[in-house]
Short mmCIF file of C-alpha atoms in Angstrom, two decimals:
data_model
loop_
_atom_site.label_atom_id
_atom_site.label_comp_id
_atom_site.label_asym_id
_atom_site.label_seq_id
_atom_site.Cartn_x
_atom_site.Cartn_y
_atom_site.Cartn_z
CA VAL Q 1 -26.04 -16.25 5.99
CA PRO Q 2 -25.83 -20.07 6.18
CA ALA Q 3 -27.92 -21.50 9.02
CA GLY Q 4 -26.26 -23.17 11.98
CA GLY Q 5 -22.83 -22.83 13.50
CA ASP Q 6 -21.52 -20.08 15.75
CA LEU Q 7 -21.54 -16.41 14.79
CA THR Q 8 -17.84 -16.31 13.91
CA HIS Q 9 -18.19 -19.19 11.48
CA ARG Q 10 -21.28 -17.70 9.91
CA MET Q 11 -19.61 -14.30 9.51
CA HIS Q 12 -16.62 -16.00 7.89
CA LYS Q 13 -18.88 -17.75 5.41
CA LEU Q 14 -20.58 -14.44 4.64
CA ASP Q 15 -17.19 -12.82 4.00
CA GLU Q 16 -16.33 -15.63 1.59
CA GLN Q 17 -19.58 -15.17 -0.29
CA ILE Q 18 -19.05 -11.41 -0.58
CA CYS Q 19 -15.46 -11.87 -1.83
CA HIS Q 20 -16.57 -14.51 -4.33
CA SER Q 21 -19.26 -12.18 -5.64
CA MET Q 22 -16.83 -9.25 -5.96
CA SER Q 23 -14.23 -11.43 -7.72
CA GLY Q 24 -16.85 -12.54 -10.23
CA SER Q 25 -17.92 -8.96 -10.90
CA ILE Q 26 -14.33 -7.85 -11.46
CA LEU Q 27 -13.59 -10.76 -13.80
CA SER Q 28 -16.66 -9.99 -15.87
CA ALA Q 29 -16.06 -6.24 -16.06
CA SER Q 30 -12.34 -6.60 -16.85
CA ALA Q 31 -12.66 -9.24 -19.58
CA ASP Q 32 -11.18 -6.94 -22.25
CA SER Q 33 -8.39 -5.57 -20.03
CA ALA Q 34 -4.80 -6.80 -19.97
CA GLU Q 35 -4.33 -6.20 -16.26
CA ILE Q 36 -6.39 -5.62 -13.13
CA VAL Q 37 -4.88 -2.88 -10.96
CA PHE Q 38 -5.96 -2.43 -7.36
CA MET Q 39 -5.32 1.09 -6.03
CA VAL Q 40 -4.97 1.37 -2.25
CA HIS Q 41 -4.82 4.84 -0.73
CA GLY Q 42 -2.90 5.78 2.39
CA TYR Q 43 -3.61 6.88 5.94
CA ARG Q 44 -6.28 9.50 6.83
CA LYS Q 45 -8.13 9.68 3.52
CA PRO Q 46 -11.76 10.73 4.04
CA TYR Q 47 -14.40 9.74 1.51
CA THR Q 48 -16.17 13.09 1.83
CA PRO Q 49 -14.50 16.54 2.13
CA VAL Q 50 -13.13 17.40 5.58
CA SER Q 51 -11.38 20.72 6.25
CA ASP Q 52 -9.02 21.46 3.35
CA THR Q 53 -7.89 17.88 2.73
CA ARG Q 54 -8.28 16.01 -0.55
CA THR Q 55 -10.67 13.08 -0.50
CA SER Q 56 -9.84 9.54 -1.53
CA ILE Q 57 -12.23 10.04 -4.47
CA ARG Q 58 -10.15 12.90 -5.90
CA ASP Q 59 -6.90 11.00 -5.38
CA PHE Q 60 -8.28 7.96 -7.17
CA GLU Q 61 -9.38 10.11 -10.11
CA ASP Q 62 -5.80 11.37 -10.59
CA TRP Q 63 -4.41 7.90 -9.99
CA GLU Q 64 -6.68 6.28 -12.55
CA ARG Q 65 -5.79 8.97 -15.10
CA ALA Q 66 -2.09 8.21 -14.59
CA LEU Q 67 -2.68 4.47 -15.02
CA ARG Q 68 -4.56 4.97 -18.27
CA SER Q 69 -1.79 7.18 -19.62
CA GLY Q 70 0.26 4.00 -20.09
CA ASP Q 71 -1.00 1.32 -22.45
CA GLY Q 72 -4.57 2.09 -21.40
CA ARG Q 73 -5.62 -1.57 -21.13
CA VAL Q 74 -5.93 -1.65 -17.38
CA PHE Q 75 -8.98 -2.21 -15.22
CA PRO Q 76 -8.61 -0.11 -12.06
CA VAL Q 77 -10.21 -1.19 -8.79
CA LYS Q 78 -10.43 1.33 -5.93
CA VAL Q 79 -9.78 0.05 -2.41
CA PHE Q 80 -11.20 2.29 0.29
CA TRP Q 81 -10.19 1.60 3.85
CA ASP Q 82 -8.92 4.21 6.37
CA GLY Q 83 -11.24 7.22 6.34
CA MET Q 84 -10.12 8.69 9.68
CA TYR Q 85 -9.15 12.33 9.62
CA ASP Q 86 -8.13 14.60 12.47
CA CYS Q 87 -6.39 17.83 11.57
CA CYS Q 88 -3.56 18.69 11.95
CA PHE Q 89 0.09 17.92 12.70
CA SER Q 90 1.92 20.85 14.30
CA MET Q 91 5.33 21.90 15.60
CA SER Q 92 4.35 20.68 19.07
CA PRO Q 93 5.46 17.11 19.90
CA LYS Q 94 2.83 16.95 22.66
CA LYS Q 95 0.00 17.82 20.26
CA ASN Q 96 1.32 15.45 17.61
CA ARG Q 97 1.51 12.39 19.84
CA PRO Q 98 -2.22 11.50 19.60
CA HIS Q 99 -1.96 11.63 15.79
CA PHE Q 100 0.96 9.23 15.81
CA GLU Q 101 -0.92 6.90 18.15
CA VAL Q 102 -3.85 6.85 15.71
CA PHE Q 103 -1.36 6.03 12.97
CA MET Q 104 -0.20 3.02 14.98
CA ARG Q 105 -3.79 1.77 15.24
CA ALA Q 106 -4.28 2.31 11.52
CA ARG Q 107 -1.25 0.08 10.85
CA GLU Q 108 -3.02 -2.80 12.60
CA GLN Q 109 -6.27 -2.12 10.75
CA ALA Q 110 -4.40 -2.16 7.44
CA LYS Q 111 -3.34 -5.73 8.12
CA GLU Q 112 -6.97 -6.82 8.47
CA VAL Q 113 -7.91 -5.02 5.26
CA GLY Q 114 -5.12 -6.91 3.52
CA VAL Q 115 -6.56 -10.24 4.65
CA GLY Q 116 -9.94 -9.22 3.25
CA LEU Q 117 -8.44 -8.10 -0.05
CA SER Q 118 -6.71 -11.46 -0.44
CA GLY Q 119 -10.14 -13.09 -0.46
CA ILE Q 120 -11.06 -11.09 -3.56
CA ILE Q 121 -7.76 -11.55 -5.41
CA SER Q 122 -7.77 -15.29 -4.76
CA GLY Q 123 -10.80 -15.48 -7.05
CA LEU Q 124 -9.01 -13.83 -9.99
CA SER Q 125 -7.39 -16.99 -11.26
CA GLY Q 126 -5.48 -16.67 -14.51
CA ARG Q 127 -5.47 -12.87 -14.56
CA ARG Q 128 -2.52 -10.54 -14.25
CA VAL Q 129 -2.94 -8.49 -11.09
CA GLU Q 130 -1.11 -5.43 -9.83
CA ILE Q 131 -1.57 -3.76 -6.45
CA GLN Q 132 -0.46 -0.13 -6.38
CA THR Q 133 -0.39 1.52 -2.98
CA HIS Q 134 0.45 4.85 -1.46
CA SER Q 135 1.93 5.37 2.01
CA LEU Q 136 0.30 3.11 4.64
CA GLY Q 137 -1.67 1.38 1.90
CA ALA Q 138 1.51 -0.67 1.47
CA MET Q 139 0.69 -2.49 4.70
CA VAL Q 140 -2.58 -3.62 3.14
CA ALA Q 141 -0.75 -5.02 0.09
CA VAL Q 142 1.98 -6.80 2.05
CA HIS Q 143 -0.52 -8.60 4.28
CA CYS Q 144 -2.72 -9.36 1.31
CA LEU Q 145 0.17 -11.05 -0.45
CA GLY Q 146 1.17 -12.93 2.67
CA HIS Q 147 -2.36 -14.22 3.25
CA LEU Q 148 -2.93 -15.29 -0.35
CA GLU Q 149 -0.77 -18.34 0.28
CA LYS Q 150 -3.21 -19.44 3.00
CA THR Q 151 -6.12 -19.26 0.55
CA GLY Q 152 -4.39 -21.78 -1.71
CA TYR Q 153 -3.68 -19.15 -4.34
CA THR Q 154 -0.20 -18.51 -5.65
CA ALA Q 155 1.05 -15.94 -8.13
CA LEU Q 156 1.92 -18.76 -10.53
CA HIS Q 157 -1.63 -20.09 -10.25
CA GLY Q 158 -2.71 -16.74 -11.67
CA ALA Q 159 -0.62 -14.82 -14.18
CA GLY Q 160 1.64 -13.06 -11.70
CA ILE Q 161 1.20 -10.40 -9.04
CA GLU Q 162 3.02 -7.09 -9.13
CA LEU Q 163 3.27 -4.82 -6.11
CA THR Q 164 4.10 -1.15 -6.70
CA LEU Q 165 4.55 0.46 -3.29
CA ILE Q 166 4.62 4.25 -3.65
CA ALA Q 167 6.32 5.98 -0.69
CA PRO Q 168 5.53 2.97 1.52
CA ALA Q 169 5.04 3.75 5.19
CA LEU Q 170 6.76 0.51 6.17
CA ALA Q 171 9.77 -0.82 7.99
CA PRO Q 172 12.21 -3.11 6.13
CA THR Q 173 11.08 -5.95 8.40
CA ASP Q 174 7.49 -5.65 7.10
CA VAL Q 175 8.66 -6.81 3.67
CA GLU Q 176 11.37 -9.14 4.95
CA ASN Q 177 8.86 -10.99 7.15
CA LEU Q 178 6.66 -11.52 4.10
CA TYR Q 179 9.53 -13.30 2.35
CA GLN Q 180 10.47 -15.34 5.39
CA THR Q 181 6.95 -16.70 5.84
CA SER Q 182 6.36 -17.65 2.18
CA ASP Q 183 7.76 -20.41 0.01
CA SER Q 184 9.62 -20.10 -3.27
CA TYR Q 185 6.65 -21.40 -5.28
CA SER Q 186 4.45 -18.58 -3.99
CA ARG Q 187 7.17 -16.00 -4.62
CA GLY Q 188 7.75 -17.24 -8.16
CA GLY Q 189 5.25 -14.83 -9.71
CA TRP Q 190 5.98 -11.83 -7.50
CA ASN Q 191 7.35 -8.56 -8.84
CA ILE Q 192 7.80 -5.94 -6.13
CA ASN Q 193 8.74 -2.31 -6.77
CA LEU Q 194 9.62 0.10 -3.95
CA LEU Q 195 9.23 3.74 -4.99
CA CYS Q 196 11.29 5.48 -2.31
CA ASN Q 197 11.97 9.13 -1.58
CA ARG Q 198 14.68 10.03 0.91
CA LYS Q 199 13.31 13.61 1.06
CA ASP Q 200 9.69 12.70 1.89
CA ILE Q 201 9.00 14.78 4.99
CA VAL Q 202 6.03 12.71 6.18
CA LEU Q 203 7.94 9.42 6.09
CA ARG Q 204 10.87 11.11 7.78
CA LYS Q 205 8.40 12.43 10.41
CA LYS Q 206 9.96 15.87 10.45
CA ASP Q 207 8.56 19.38 10.19
CA PHE Q 208 8.04 20.63 6.63
CA LEU Q 209 9.90 23.92 6.94
CA LEU Q 210 13.25 22.97 8.47
CA ALA Q 211 13.07 19.17 8.76
CA LEU Q 212 14.51 19.44 12.25
CA ILE Q 213 11.57 18.79 14.57
CA GLY Q 214 9.90 15.41 14.79
CA PRO Q 215 10.39 11.88 16.14
CA GLY Q 216 12.08 10.51 13.02
CA PRO Q 217 11.17 7.51 10.86
CA HIS Q 218 11.70 4.79 13.46
CA LYS Q 219 9.24 5.99 16.13
CA TYR Q 220 5.46 5.65 16.14
CA GLY Q 221 5.40 3.11 13.35
CA ASP Q 222 8.63 2.58 11.43
CA THR Q 223 8.51 4.30 8.01
CA SER Q 224 12.22 4.09 7.20
CA LEU Q 225 11.73 1.88 4.13
CA GLY Q 226 9.79 4.44 2.12
CA CYS Q 227 12.30 7.22 2.69
CA ASN Q 228 15.26 4.85 2.30
CA HIS Q 229 16.55 6.09 5.64
CA ARG Q 230 20.20 5.13 6.00
CA LYS Q 231 19.79 3.02 2.84
CA ALA Q 232 17.13 0.82 4.43
CA ALA Q 233 15.44 0.05 1.10
CA THR Q 234 18.70 -0.40 -0.80
CA GLU Q 235 20.11 -2.82 1.76
CA LEU Q 236 16.85 -4.79 1.90
CA SER Q 237 16.86 -5.16 -1.88
CA GLU Q 238 20.44 -6.42 -1.86
CA LYS Q 239 19.73 -8.85 0.98
CA LEU Q 240 16.64 -10.34 -0.67
CA ALA Q 241 18.41 -10.60 -4.03
CA ALA Q 242 20.92 -12.89 -2.33
CA THR Q 243 18.51 -14.92 -0.18
CA CYS Q 244 15.40 -14.97 -2.41
CA PRO Q 245 16.60 -14.54 -6.01
CA ASP Q 246 13.27 -15.92 -7.27
CA ALA Q 247 11.51 -12.66 -6.31
CA PRO Q 248 13.88 -9.68 -6.15
CA VAL Q 249 12.74 -6.30 -4.86
CA ARG Q 250 13.40 -3.36 -7.16
CA VAL Q 251 14.08 0.08 -5.64
CA ILE Q 252 13.15 3.15 -7.70
CA ASP Q 253 14.50 6.49 -6.49
CA MET Q 254 11.71 9.07 -6.38
CA SER Q 255 13.69 11.82 -4.67
CA ASP Q 256 12.88 14.17 -7.54
CA VAL Q 257 9.48 14.55 -5.84
CA GLY Q 258 11.13 16.48 -3.02
CA LYS Q 259 9.54 16.85 0.43
CA CYS Q 260 5.99 16.19 -0.80
CA HIS Q 261 4.23 13.03 0.36
CA HIS Q 262 0.99 13.48 -1.56
CA ILE Q 263 0.12 10.84 -4.15
CA THR Q 264 -0.32 13.47 -6.87
CA CYS Q 265 3.33 14.52 -6.48
CA TYR Q 266 4.45 10.96 -7.11
CA LEU Q 267 2.07 10.46 -10.03
CA ALA Q 268 3.58 13.52 -11.72
CA SER Q 269 7.17 12.33 -11.31
CA SER Q 270 9.12 11.27 -14.38
CA GLN Q 271 10.18 8.20 -12.39
CA PHE Q 272 6.62 6.96 -11.87
CA PRO Q 273 6.45 3.66 -13.85
CA GLU Q 274 3.62 4.75 -16.15
CA ASN Q 275 5.54 7.93 -17.06
CA ARG Q 276 8.81 6.23 -18.02
#
């Protein structure tokens, strides 16, 4: 750590050094790849097995396999962040409330992770970058993209940035705010895909059996975008196409997945980009 200065400044300089080192490692390892793809998992994904849940490691294995089923010239980078796990959601609103409150805290943590990720991507000048996310991982990507402008990096400075948000646990305003706080030059290399599923029971925040019990997508962290609740995603896409034609948002209907929210269900869909 550089000598002198207060602790905050020194920690910031350390973060910069770590990001610079990671960027260099990625550039070197991906030299023969056409695209660098960051994979960001969703909420409550433990690194080691807990109860009967799937770990982030297993999800990334399936995810990477799906990515390589395309042209195969991708360099995948795994982004681990939220490892909290507390089983399980139930039919009782009172018992579920603490879980939803943890979800709200995870939303705020995702924003900080996004800022950190921007420090790594800002060092990938001249490379084509894609960020694929699942569920709340979308919050990481949105804040990463928004913060990149502050680092002096723009998508045009590189070779373009593509965001593929799979079942994003976001509100329409999360994406709209990103557009409102950026300039057209930064947006010029953006390509954003929203993979939405109006049947996704987790994003709808309803019980799996009858889809009748639950707070709905607008409470405890708005997730209406990912399930296209009342055409939230469709209307956002139309609005941004009119106001920001330089970086339109594409909506892909993934309702063939059904009620499932798990990443493996989306990877297996015929509508998943690498399967089309």
